[in-house]
PDB file of C-alpha atoms in Angstrom:
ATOM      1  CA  UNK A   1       0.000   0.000   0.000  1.00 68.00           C
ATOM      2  CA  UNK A   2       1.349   3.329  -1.074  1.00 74.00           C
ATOM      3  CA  UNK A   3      -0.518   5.533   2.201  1.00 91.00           C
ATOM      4  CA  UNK A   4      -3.491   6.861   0.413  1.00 95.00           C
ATOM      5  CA  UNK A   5      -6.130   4.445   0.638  1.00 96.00           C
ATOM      6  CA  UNK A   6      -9.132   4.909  -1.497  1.00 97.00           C
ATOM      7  CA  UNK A   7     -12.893   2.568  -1.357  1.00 97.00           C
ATOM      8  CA  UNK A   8     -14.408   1.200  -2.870  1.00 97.00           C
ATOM      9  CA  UNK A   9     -12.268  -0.101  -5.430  1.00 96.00           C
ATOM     10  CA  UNK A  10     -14.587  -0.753  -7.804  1.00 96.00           C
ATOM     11  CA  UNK A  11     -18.604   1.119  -8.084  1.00 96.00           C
ATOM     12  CA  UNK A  12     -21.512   0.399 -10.420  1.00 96.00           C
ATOM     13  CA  UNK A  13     -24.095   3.193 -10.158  1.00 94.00           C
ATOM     14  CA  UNK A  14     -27.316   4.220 -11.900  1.00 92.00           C
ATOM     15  CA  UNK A  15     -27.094   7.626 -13.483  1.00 90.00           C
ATOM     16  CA  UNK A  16     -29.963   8.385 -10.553  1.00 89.00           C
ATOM     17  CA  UNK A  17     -28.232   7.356  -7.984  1.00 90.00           C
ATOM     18  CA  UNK A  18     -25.678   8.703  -4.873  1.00 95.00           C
ATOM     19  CA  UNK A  19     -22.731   7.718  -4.221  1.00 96.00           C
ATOM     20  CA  UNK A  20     -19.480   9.066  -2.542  1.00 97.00           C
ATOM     21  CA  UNK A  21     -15.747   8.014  -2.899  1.00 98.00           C
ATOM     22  CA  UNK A  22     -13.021   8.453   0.030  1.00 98.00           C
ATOM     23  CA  UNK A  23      -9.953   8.440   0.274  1.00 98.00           C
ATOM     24  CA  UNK A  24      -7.800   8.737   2.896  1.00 97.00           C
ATOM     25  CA  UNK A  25      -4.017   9.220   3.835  1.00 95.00           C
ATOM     26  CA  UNK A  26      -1.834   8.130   6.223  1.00 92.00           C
ATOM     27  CA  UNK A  27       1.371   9.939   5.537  1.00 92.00           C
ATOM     28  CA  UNK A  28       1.055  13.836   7.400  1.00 90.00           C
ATOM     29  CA  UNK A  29       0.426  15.520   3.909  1.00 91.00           C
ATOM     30  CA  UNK A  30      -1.305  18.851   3.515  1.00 90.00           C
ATOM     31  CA  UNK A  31      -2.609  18.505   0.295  1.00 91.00           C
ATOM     32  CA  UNK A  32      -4.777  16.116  -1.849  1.00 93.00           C
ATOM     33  CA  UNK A  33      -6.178  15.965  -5.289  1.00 93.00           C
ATOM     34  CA  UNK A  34      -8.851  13.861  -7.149  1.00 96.00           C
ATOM     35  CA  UNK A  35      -8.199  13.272 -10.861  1.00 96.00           C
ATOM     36  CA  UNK A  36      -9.995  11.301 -13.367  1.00 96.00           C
ATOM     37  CA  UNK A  37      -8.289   9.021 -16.021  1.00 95.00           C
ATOM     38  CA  UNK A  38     -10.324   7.698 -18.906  1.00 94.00           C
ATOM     39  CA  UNK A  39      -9.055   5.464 -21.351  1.00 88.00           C
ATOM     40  CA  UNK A  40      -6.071   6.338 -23.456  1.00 84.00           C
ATOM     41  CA  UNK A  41      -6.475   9.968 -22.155  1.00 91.00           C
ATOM     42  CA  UNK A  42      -4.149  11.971 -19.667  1.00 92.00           C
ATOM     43  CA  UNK A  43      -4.905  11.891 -15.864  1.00 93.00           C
ATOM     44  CA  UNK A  44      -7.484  15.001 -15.379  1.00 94.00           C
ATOM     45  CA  UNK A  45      -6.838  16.969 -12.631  1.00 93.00           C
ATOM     46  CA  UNK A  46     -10.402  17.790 -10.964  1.00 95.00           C
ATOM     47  CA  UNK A  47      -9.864  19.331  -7.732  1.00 94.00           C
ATOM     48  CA  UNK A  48      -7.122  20.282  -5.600  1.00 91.00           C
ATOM     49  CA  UNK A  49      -7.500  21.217  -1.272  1.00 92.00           C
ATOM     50  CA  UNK A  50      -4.785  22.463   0.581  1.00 87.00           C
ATOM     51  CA  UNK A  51      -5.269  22.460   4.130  1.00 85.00           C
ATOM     52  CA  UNK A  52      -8.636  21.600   3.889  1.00 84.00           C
ATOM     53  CA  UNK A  53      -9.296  24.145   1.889  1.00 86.00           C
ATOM     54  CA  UNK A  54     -10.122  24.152  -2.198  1.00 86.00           C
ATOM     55  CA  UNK A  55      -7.806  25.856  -3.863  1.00 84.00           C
ATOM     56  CA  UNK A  56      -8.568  24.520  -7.963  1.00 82.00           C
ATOM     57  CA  UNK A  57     -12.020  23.167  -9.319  1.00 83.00           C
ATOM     58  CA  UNK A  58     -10.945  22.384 -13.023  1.00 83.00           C
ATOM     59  CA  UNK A  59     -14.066  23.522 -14.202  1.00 87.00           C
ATOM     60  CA  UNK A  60     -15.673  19.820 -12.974  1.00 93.00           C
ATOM     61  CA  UNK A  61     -19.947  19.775 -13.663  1.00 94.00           C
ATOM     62  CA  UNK A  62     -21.366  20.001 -10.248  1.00 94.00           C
ATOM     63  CA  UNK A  63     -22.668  16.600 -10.443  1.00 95.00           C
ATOM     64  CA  UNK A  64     -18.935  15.671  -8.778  1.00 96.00           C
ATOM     65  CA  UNK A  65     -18.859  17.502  -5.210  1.00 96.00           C
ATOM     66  CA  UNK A  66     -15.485  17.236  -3.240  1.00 96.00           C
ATOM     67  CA  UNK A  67     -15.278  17.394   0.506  1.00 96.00           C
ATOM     68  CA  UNK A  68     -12.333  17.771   3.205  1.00 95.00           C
ATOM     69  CA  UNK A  69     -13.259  17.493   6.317  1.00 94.00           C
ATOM     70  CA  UNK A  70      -9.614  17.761   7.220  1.00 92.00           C
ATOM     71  CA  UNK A  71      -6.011  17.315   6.122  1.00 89.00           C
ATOM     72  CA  UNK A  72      -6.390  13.616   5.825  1.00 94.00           C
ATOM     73  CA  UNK A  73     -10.063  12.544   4.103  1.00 96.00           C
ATOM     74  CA  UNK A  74     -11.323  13.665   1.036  1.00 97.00           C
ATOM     75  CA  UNK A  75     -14.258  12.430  -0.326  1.00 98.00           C
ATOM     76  CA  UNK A  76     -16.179  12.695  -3.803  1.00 98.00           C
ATOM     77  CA  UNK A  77     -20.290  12.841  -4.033  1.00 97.00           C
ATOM     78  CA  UNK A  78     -21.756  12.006  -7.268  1.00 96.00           C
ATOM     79  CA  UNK A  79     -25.247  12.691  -8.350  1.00 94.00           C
ATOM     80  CA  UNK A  80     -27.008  12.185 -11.949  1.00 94.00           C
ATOM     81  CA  UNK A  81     -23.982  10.994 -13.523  1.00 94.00           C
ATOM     82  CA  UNK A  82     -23.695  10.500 -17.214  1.00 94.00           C
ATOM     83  CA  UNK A  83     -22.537   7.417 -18.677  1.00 94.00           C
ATOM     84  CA  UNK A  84     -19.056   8.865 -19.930  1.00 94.00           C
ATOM     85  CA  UNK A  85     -18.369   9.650 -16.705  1.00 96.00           C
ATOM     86  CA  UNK A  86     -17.322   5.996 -15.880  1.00 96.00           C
ATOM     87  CA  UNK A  87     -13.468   6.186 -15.223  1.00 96.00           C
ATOM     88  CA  UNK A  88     -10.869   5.468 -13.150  1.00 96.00           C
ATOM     89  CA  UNK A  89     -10.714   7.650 -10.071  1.00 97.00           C
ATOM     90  CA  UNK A  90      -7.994   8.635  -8.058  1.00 97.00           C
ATOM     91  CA  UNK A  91      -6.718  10.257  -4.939  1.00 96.00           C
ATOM     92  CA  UNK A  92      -3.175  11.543  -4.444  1.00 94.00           C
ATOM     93  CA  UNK A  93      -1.778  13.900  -2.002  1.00 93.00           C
ATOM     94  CA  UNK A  94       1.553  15.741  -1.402  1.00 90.00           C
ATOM     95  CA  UNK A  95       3.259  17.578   1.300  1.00 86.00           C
ATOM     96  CA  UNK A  96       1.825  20.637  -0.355  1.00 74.00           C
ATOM     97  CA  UNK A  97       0.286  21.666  -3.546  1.00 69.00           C
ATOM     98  CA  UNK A  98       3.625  20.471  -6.481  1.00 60.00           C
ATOM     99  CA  UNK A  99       6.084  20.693  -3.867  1.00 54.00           C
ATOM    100  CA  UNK A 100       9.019  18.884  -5.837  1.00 52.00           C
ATOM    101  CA  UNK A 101      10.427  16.748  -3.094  1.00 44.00           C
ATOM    102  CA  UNK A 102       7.462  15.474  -1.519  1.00 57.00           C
ATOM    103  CA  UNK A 103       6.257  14.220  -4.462  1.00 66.00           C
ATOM    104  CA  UNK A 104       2.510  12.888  -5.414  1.00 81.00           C
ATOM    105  CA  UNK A 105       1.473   9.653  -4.018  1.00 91.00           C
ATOM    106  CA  UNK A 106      -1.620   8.169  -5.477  1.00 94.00           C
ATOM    107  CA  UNK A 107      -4.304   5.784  -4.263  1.00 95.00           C
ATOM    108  CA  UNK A 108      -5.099   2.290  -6.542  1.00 95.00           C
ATOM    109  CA  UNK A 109      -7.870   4.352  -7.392  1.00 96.00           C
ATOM    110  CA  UNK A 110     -11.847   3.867  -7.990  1.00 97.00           C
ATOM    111  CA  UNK A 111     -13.177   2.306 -11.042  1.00 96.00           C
ATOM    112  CA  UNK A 112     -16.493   4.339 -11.719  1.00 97.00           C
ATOM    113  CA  UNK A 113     -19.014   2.388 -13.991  1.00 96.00           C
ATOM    114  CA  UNK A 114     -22.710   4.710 -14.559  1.00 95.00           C
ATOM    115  CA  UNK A 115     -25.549   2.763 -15.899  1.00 93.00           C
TER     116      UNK A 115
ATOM    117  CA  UNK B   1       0.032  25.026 -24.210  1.00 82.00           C
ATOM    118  CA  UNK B   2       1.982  22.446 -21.941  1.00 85.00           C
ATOM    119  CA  UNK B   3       2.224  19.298 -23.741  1.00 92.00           C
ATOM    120  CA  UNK B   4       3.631  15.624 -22.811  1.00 96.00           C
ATOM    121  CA  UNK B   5       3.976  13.049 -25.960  1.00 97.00           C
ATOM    122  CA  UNK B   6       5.017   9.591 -25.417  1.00 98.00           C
ATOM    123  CA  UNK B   7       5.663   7.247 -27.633  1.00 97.00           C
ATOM    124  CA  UNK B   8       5.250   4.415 -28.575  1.00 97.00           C
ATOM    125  CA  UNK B   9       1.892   4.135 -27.492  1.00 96.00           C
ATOM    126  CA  UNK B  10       2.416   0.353 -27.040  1.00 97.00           C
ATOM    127  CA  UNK B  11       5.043  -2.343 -26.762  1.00 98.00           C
ATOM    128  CA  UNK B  12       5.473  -5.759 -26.561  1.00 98.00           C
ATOM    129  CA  UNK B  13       8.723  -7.440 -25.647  1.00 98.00           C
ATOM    130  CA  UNK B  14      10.242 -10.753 -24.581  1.00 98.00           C
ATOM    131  CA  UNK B  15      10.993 -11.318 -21.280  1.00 98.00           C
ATOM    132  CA  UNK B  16      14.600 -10.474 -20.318  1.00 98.00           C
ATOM    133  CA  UNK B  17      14.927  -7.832 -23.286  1.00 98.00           C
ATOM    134  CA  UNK B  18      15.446  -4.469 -22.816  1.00 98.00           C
ATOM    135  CA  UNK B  19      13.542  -1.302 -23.793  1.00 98.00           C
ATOM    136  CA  UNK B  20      13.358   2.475 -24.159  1.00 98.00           C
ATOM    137  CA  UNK B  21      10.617   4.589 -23.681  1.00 98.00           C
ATOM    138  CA  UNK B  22      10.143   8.078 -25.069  1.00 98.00           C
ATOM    139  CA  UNK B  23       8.836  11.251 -23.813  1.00 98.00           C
ATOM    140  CA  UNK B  24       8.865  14.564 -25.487  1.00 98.00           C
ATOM    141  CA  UNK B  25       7.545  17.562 -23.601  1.00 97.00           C
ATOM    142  CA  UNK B  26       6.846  21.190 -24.050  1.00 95.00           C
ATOM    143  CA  UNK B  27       6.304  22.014 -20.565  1.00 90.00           C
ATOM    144  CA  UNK B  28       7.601  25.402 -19.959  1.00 88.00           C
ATOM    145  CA  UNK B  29       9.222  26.919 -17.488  1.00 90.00           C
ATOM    146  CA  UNK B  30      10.475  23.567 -16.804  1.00 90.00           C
ATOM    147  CA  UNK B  31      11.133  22.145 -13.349  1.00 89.00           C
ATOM    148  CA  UNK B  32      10.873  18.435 -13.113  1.00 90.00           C
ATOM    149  CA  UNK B  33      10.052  15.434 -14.923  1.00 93.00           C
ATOM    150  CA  UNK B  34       8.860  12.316 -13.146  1.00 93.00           C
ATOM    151  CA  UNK B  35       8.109   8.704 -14.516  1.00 96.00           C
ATOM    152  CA  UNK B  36       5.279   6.706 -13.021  1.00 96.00           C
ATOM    153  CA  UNK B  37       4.530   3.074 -13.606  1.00 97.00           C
ATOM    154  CA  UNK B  38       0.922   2.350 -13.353  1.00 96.00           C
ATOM    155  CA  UNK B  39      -0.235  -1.290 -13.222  1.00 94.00           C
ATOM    156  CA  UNK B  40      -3.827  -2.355 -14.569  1.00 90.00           C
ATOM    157  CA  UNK B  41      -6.380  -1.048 -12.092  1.00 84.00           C
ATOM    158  CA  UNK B  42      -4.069   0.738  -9.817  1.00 89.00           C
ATOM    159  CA  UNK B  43      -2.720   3.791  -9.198  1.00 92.00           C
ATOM    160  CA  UNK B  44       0.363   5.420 -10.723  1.00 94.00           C
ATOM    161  CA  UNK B  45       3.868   4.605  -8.639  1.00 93.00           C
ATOM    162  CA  UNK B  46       6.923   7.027  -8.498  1.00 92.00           C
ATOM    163  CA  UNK B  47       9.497   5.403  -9.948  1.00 95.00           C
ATOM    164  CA  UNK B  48      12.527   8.553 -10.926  1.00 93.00           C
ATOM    165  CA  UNK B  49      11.886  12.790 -10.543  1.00 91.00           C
ATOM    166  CA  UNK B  50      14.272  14.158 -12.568  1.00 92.00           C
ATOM    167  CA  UNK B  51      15.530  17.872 -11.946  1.00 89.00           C
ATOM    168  CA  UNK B  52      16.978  20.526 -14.560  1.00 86.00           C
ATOM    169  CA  UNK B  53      20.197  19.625 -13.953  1.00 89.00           C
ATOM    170  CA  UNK B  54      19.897  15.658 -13.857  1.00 91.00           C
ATOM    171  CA  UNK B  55      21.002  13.503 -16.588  1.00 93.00           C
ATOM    172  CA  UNK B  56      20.773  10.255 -15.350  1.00 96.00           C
ATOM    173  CA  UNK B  57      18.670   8.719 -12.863  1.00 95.00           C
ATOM    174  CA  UNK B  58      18.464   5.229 -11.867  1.00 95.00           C
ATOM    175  CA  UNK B  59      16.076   2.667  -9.841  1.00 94.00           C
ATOM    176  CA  UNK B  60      17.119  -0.651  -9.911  1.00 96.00           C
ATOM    177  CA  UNK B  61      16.571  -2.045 -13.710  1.00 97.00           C
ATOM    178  CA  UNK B  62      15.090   1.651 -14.647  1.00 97.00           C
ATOM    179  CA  UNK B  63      16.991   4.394 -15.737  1.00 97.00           C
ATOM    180  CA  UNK B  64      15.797   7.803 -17.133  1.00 98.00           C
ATOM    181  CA  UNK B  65      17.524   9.963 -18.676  1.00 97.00           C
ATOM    182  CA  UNK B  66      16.481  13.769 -19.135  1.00 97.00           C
ATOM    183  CA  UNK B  67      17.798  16.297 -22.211  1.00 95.00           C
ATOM    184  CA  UNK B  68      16.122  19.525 -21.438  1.00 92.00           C
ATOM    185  CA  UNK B  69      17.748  21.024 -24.152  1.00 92.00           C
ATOM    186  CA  UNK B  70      15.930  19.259 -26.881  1.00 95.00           C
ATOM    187  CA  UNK B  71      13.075  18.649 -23.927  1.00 95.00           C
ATOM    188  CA  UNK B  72      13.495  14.811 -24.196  1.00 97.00           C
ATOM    189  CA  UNK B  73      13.302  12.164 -21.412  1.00 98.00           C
ATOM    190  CA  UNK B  74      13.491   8.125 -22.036  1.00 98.00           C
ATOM    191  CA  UNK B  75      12.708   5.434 -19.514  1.00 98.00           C
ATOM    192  CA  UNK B  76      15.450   2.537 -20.397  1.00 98.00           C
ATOM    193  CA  UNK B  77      14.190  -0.837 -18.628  1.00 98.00           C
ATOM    194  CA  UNK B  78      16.576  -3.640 -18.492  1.00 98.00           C
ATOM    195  CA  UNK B  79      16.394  -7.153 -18.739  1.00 98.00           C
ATOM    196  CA  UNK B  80      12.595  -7.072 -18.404  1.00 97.00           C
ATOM    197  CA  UNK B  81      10.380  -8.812 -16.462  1.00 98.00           C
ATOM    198  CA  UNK B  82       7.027 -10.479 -16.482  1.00 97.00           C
ATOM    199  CA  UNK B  83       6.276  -7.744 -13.526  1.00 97.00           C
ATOM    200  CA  UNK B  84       7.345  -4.998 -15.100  1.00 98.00           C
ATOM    201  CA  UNK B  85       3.987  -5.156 -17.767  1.00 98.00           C
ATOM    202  CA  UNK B  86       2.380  -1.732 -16.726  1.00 98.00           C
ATOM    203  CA  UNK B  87       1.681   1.540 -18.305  1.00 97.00           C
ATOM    204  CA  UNK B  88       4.311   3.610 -17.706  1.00 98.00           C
ATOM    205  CA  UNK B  89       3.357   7.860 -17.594  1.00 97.00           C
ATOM    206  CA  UNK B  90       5.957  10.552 -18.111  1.00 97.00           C
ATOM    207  CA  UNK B  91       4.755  13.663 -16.332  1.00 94.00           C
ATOM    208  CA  UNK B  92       6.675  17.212 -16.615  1.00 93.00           C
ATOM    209  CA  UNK B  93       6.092  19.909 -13.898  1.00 89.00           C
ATOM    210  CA  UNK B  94       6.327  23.798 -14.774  1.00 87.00           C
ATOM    211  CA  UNK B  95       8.118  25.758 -12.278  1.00 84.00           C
ATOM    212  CA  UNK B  96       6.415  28.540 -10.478  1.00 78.00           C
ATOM    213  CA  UNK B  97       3.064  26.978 -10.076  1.00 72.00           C
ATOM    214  CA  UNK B  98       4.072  23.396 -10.139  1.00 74.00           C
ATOM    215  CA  UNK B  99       1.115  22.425 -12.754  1.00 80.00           C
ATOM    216  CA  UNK B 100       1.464  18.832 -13.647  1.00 87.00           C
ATOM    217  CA  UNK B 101       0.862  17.783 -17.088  1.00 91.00           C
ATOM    218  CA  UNK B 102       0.215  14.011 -17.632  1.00 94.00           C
ATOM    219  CA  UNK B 103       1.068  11.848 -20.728  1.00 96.00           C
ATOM    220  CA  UNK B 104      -1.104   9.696 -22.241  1.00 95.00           C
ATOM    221  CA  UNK B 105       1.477   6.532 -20.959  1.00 96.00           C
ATOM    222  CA  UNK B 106       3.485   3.795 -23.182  1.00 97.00           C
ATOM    223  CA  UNK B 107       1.134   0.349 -22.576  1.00 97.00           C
ATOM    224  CA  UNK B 108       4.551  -1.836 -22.123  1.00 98.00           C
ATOM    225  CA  UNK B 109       3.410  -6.083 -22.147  1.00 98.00           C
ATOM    226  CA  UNK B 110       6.270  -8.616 -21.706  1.00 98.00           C
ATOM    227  CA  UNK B 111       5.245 -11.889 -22.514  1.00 97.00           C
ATOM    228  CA  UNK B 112       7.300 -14.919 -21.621  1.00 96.00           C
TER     229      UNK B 112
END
């Protein structure tokens, strides 16, 4: 295990339905990130809390809604997703927001199907 | 715009051969280049951050190798290994605001 620890691992929802995502870490950083990686495209970066605190919402519909309740959770709510939402999603975090050294670590992720 | 290009998209080797993987970037200011391996259904592990003035980089049977002259990196994997089937994602950070900007990854298979 890499520290960040994300569940479920693996979610089949109705495009009516709720669900939420966590993820939490165990290794004293300040700052974590959801991203979303679909099929042969590049990691998208979604959301980004520092200190608890958002700090970058990459223009995500507001059918995803992050939530920190502190330094070490983060969790994603989902409501009336669309089918091309399914993905992979994932959770790093870092000392601080791209701090070189204290590099990203990321969670083994959530794979999101919507039916 | 900040760009990461890796090629090939997809490679299939023999166990105990070696490969190269490519990365071409256009991140810019640059300030570090990392290479992640990412195994099916998991998420992406470190495996070398590379700084401006880093050449070479090693990690066991990986080595990277960074030009930021002609903003080039390759991963060079030796004697391969049934384990070492993964995607593997060449990310480049811009100094200043630290942005990362993801590749699309090199699918690597080794079959035995």
């Amino acid at each position: 295990e890499t520290g960040v620890t994300q569940t479920p691992r693996h979610l089949v929802m109705g495009m009516t339905n709720k669900k939420s995502l966590k993820c939490e870490q165990h290794l004293g950083h300040n700052a974590m990130y959801w991203y979303k990686q679909s099929a042969k495209k590049p990691l998208e970066l979604m959301f980004v809390y520092n200190f608890k605190e958002q700090t970058e919402n990459n223009s995500v519909p507001s059918r995803f809604s992050p939530e920190c309740p502190n330094s070490s959770h983060l969790f994603l709510h989902l409501h009336t997703l669309q089918p091309e939402d399914s993905a992979l999603y994932l959770c790093a975090s870092s000392q601080e927001p791209g701090h070189l050294n204290y590099g990203y670590t990321f969670g083994s992720g959530t794979r999101l199907t919507v039916v | 715009k900040n760009q990461v290009e890796q090629s090939p998209q997809s490679l299939i080797i023999l166990e105990g051969k070696n490969c190269t993987l490519q990365c071409n970037y256009t991140v810019s200011p640059f300030s570090n280049l990392r290479w992640y391996k990412q195994d099916t259904g998991r998420g992406p592990v470190s495996l070398t951050i590379m700084t401006f003035s880093e050449n070479t980089k090693s990690n066991g049977r990986y080595t990277a190798t960074l030009d930021a002259d002609t903003k080039q990196s390759s991963l060079h994997i030796t004697a391969s290994q049934l384990s070492d089937s993964a995607s593997y994602i060449c990310v480049v950070s811009a100094k200043g605001n630290e942005k990362l900007t993801f590749g699309t990854g090199t699918r690597l298979t080794i079959i035995p």
